[in-house]
Every structure is written in structure tokens, then in C-alpha cells.
GROMACS .gro file of C-alpha atoms in nm:
model
  130
    1UNK     CA    1   8.301   8.498  12.196
    2UNK     CA    2   8.518   8.226  12.047
    3UNK     CA    3   8.863   8.160  12.191
    4UNK     CA    4   9.120   7.972  11.986
    5UNK     CA    5   9.491   7.914  12.015
    6UNK     CA    6   9.636   7.704  11.733
    7UNK     CA    7  10.015   7.738  11.748
    8UNK     CA    8  10.233   7.546  11.504
    9UNK     CA    9  10.604   7.509  11.439
   10UNK     CA   10  10.633   7.421  11.070
   11UNK     CA   11  10.950   7.326  10.884
   12UNK     CA   12  10.998   7.261  10.513
   13UNK     CA   13  11.293   7.240  10.275
   14UNK     CA   14  11.399   7.346   9.929
   15UNK     CA   15  11.368   7.085   9.653
   16UNK     CA   16  11.646   6.825   9.700
   17UNK     CA   17  11.773   7.038   9.990
   18UNK     CA   18  11.947   7.267   9.741
   19UNK     CA   19  12.120   7.562   9.915
   20UNK     CA   20  11.911   7.826   9.734
   21UNK     CA   21  11.806   8.051  10.021
   22UNK     CA   22  12.044   8.342   9.985
   23UNK     CA   23  11.991   8.676  10.160
   24UNK     CA   24  11.806   8.816   9.855
   25UNK     CA   25  11.584   8.507   9.834
   26UNK     CA   26  11.520   8.520  10.208
   27UNK     CA   27  11.378   8.872  10.185
   28UNK     CA   28  11.128   8.760   9.921
   29UNK     CA   29  11.026   8.449  10.116
   30UNK     CA   30  10.978   8.646  10.436
   31UNK     CA   31  10.758   8.912  10.273
   32UNK     CA   32  10.549   8.657  10.081
   33UNK     CA   33  10.481   8.436  10.383
   34UNK     CA   34  10.396   8.730  10.608
   35UNK     CA   35  10.158   8.869  10.345
   36UNK     CA   36   9.991   8.531  10.285
   37UNK     CA   37   9.954   8.472  10.659
   38UNK     CA   38   9.782   8.806  10.698
   39UNK     CA   39   9.542   8.717  10.415
   40UNK     CA   40   9.464   8.387  10.591
   41UNK     CA   41   9.398   8.561  10.927
   42UNK     CA   42   9.704   8.390  11.073
   43UNK     CA   43   9.994   8.551  11.255
   44UNK     CA   44  10.364   8.477  11.232
   45UNK     CA   45  10.536   8.462  11.570
   46UNK     CA   46  10.882   8.375  11.437
   47UNK     CA   47  11.034   8.286  11.104
   48UNK     CA   48  11.391   8.203  11.013
   49UNK     CA   49  11.570   8.010  10.746
   50UNK     CA   50  11.905   7.871  10.647
   51UNK     CA   51  12.025   7.790  10.298
   52UNK     CA   52  11.805   7.483  10.247
   53UNK     CA   53  11.507   7.501  10.481
   54UNK     CA   54  11.274   7.726  10.678
   55UNK     CA   55  11.122   7.727  11.027
   56UNK     CA   56  10.799   7.914  11.101
   57UNK     CA   57  10.606   7.957  11.426
   58UNK     CA   58  10.256   8.058  11.328
   59UNK     CA   59   9.915   8.090  11.486
   60UNK     CA   60   9.678   7.962  11.219
   61UNK     CA   61   9.312   8.058  11.233
   62UNK     CA   62   9.094   7.746  11.273
   63UNK     CA   63   8.909   7.821  10.949
   64UNK     CA   64   9.233   7.740  10.762
   65UNK     CA   65   9.382   7.390  10.769
   66UNK     CA   66   9.754   7.350  10.831
   67UNK     CA   67   9.800   7.190  10.490
   68UNK     CA   68   9.622   7.481  10.319
   69UNK     CA   69   9.833   7.739  10.503
   70UNK     CA   70  10.154   7.556  10.405
   71UNK     CA   71  10.040   7.506  10.045
   72UNK     CA   72   9.965   7.876  10.003
   73UNK     CA   73  10.281   7.996  10.185
   74UNK     CA   74  10.505   7.767   9.980
   75UNK     CA   75  10.324   7.847   9.655
   76UNK     CA   76  10.333   8.224   9.685
   77UNK     CA   77  10.693   8.239   9.805
   78UNK     CA   78  10.824   8.013   9.525
   79UNK     CA   79  10.624   8.198   9.261
   80UNK     CA   80  10.753   8.537   9.377
   81UNK     CA   81  11.115   8.418   9.385
   82UNK     CA   82  11.088   8.284   9.031
   83UNK     CA   83  10.921   8.604   8.907
   84UNK     CA   84  11.154   8.846   9.082
   85UNK     CA   85  11.480   8.654   9.038
   86UNK     CA   86  11.451   8.489   8.696
   87UNK     CA   87  11.830   8.463   8.667
   88UNK     CA   88  11.853   8.229   8.966
   89UNK     CA   89  12.076   7.936   8.867
   90UNK     CA   90  11.784   7.694   8.899
   91UNK     CA   91  11.407   7.721   8.908
   92UNK     CA   92  11.320   7.766   9.278
   93UNK     CA   93  11.099   7.492   9.417
   94UNK     CA   94  11.011   7.371   9.762
   95UNK     CA   95  11.033   7.003   9.846
   96UNK     CA   96  10.702   6.820   9.888
   97UNK     CA   97  10.581   6.780  10.243
   98UNK     CA   98  10.663   6.950  10.569
   99UNK     CA   99  10.704   6.883  10.940
  100UNK     CA  100  10.457   7.030  11.186
  101UNK     CA  101  10.453   7.039  11.566
  102UNK     CA  102  10.196   7.198  11.791
  103UNK     CA  103  10.287   7.393  12.102
  104UNK     CA  104  10.100   7.566  12.380
  105UNK     CA  105  10.133   7.914  12.520
  106UNK     CA  106  10.358   7.779  12.797
  107UNK     CA  107  10.623   7.679  12.541
  108UNK     CA  108  10.575   7.965  12.296
  109UNK     CA  109  10.886   8.162  12.397
  110UNK     CA  110  11.102   7.850  12.382
  111UNK     CA  111  10.989   7.777  12.024
  112UNK     CA  112  11.032   8.141  11.920
  113UNK     CA  113  11.387   8.147  12.063
  114UNK     CA  114  11.469   7.816  11.892
  115UNK     CA  115  11.355   7.950  11.555
  116UNK     CA  116  11.523   8.287  11.596
  117UNK     CA  117  11.856   8.111  11.662
  118UNK     CA  118  11.845   7.880  11.356
  119UNK     CA  119  12.135   8.042  11.174
  120UNK     CA  120  12.347   8.023  11.489
  121UNK     CA  121  12.250   7.659  11.552
  122UNK     CA  122  12.343   7.557  11.199
  123UNK     CA  123  12.663   7.757  11.195
  124UNK     CA  124  12.774   7.598  11.524
  125UNK     CA  125  12.621   7.258  11.435
  126UNK     CA  126  12.422   7.262  11.759
  127UNK     CA  127  12.079   7.183  11.619
  128UNK     CA  128  11.878   6.950  11.833
  129UNK     CA  129  11.517   6.838  11.842
  130UNK     CA  130  11.306   7.010  12.101
   0.00000   0.00000   0.00000
């Protein structure tokens, strides 16, 4: 039996931090990332976004590198937005790069709560590094 726990908090932004993540775009992003994670034998613990960036808590299977998971999640979500919403004012693109932090089981609920409250944090301007 192999035991693995590879928990990551990953954040990335829209190209030039454009405020393109509307409620209709958010639905597409959410579905695409959940589907891609399932294909990569990884599980989403929390996901939330505001108009110009996204936070994801994910348990990535060790057979998949973090960079590969991010590349595929960003690629599929952008492609699906552009295919399903061709009348979007601008071509949807993610910014290059991302931020990634690891966390253990002891801090899992804290990270999940932090991500789930992103809209509230940004609305109240109470974002803070954890």
C-alpha cells in the first residue's frame, strides 16, 4: 500500500489581471478544472475566484507534477471559455505563472476556509497572507 498526501494551495490570475471572471465565466472554469482534476486523479478540496484570479486547494496525485496540473487546468478552462463564450469582449487568457503553497492535514481546514471566503475577503478588503 502506498500512502501519499500532496496538498497544494495554488493561485493564478487572468492575463494582465483583467476583470474577466464573471458569474458565467466562473461556472465554466469551475466545471473544467473539476473535470481535469478528476482525469488527473487529483481531488479539489476548495476552489473560489474573484474577477481577476483564482484560488484552488487540490490534492495532486504524485504521478502528476504541479506544473503539469496547473498547465492542464489553465489550458482546458481558457479553451472552454473561448469556445463557449466567443462574444466575450476579449480573448480569455490566463497570465503566465502561478503561486503554490503546500499544506499539511493539520492546516487543511484553515486553507479551505480561506479559499471559500475569497469573495468576502476581497469585497471587505481583508485579504491577508496566511
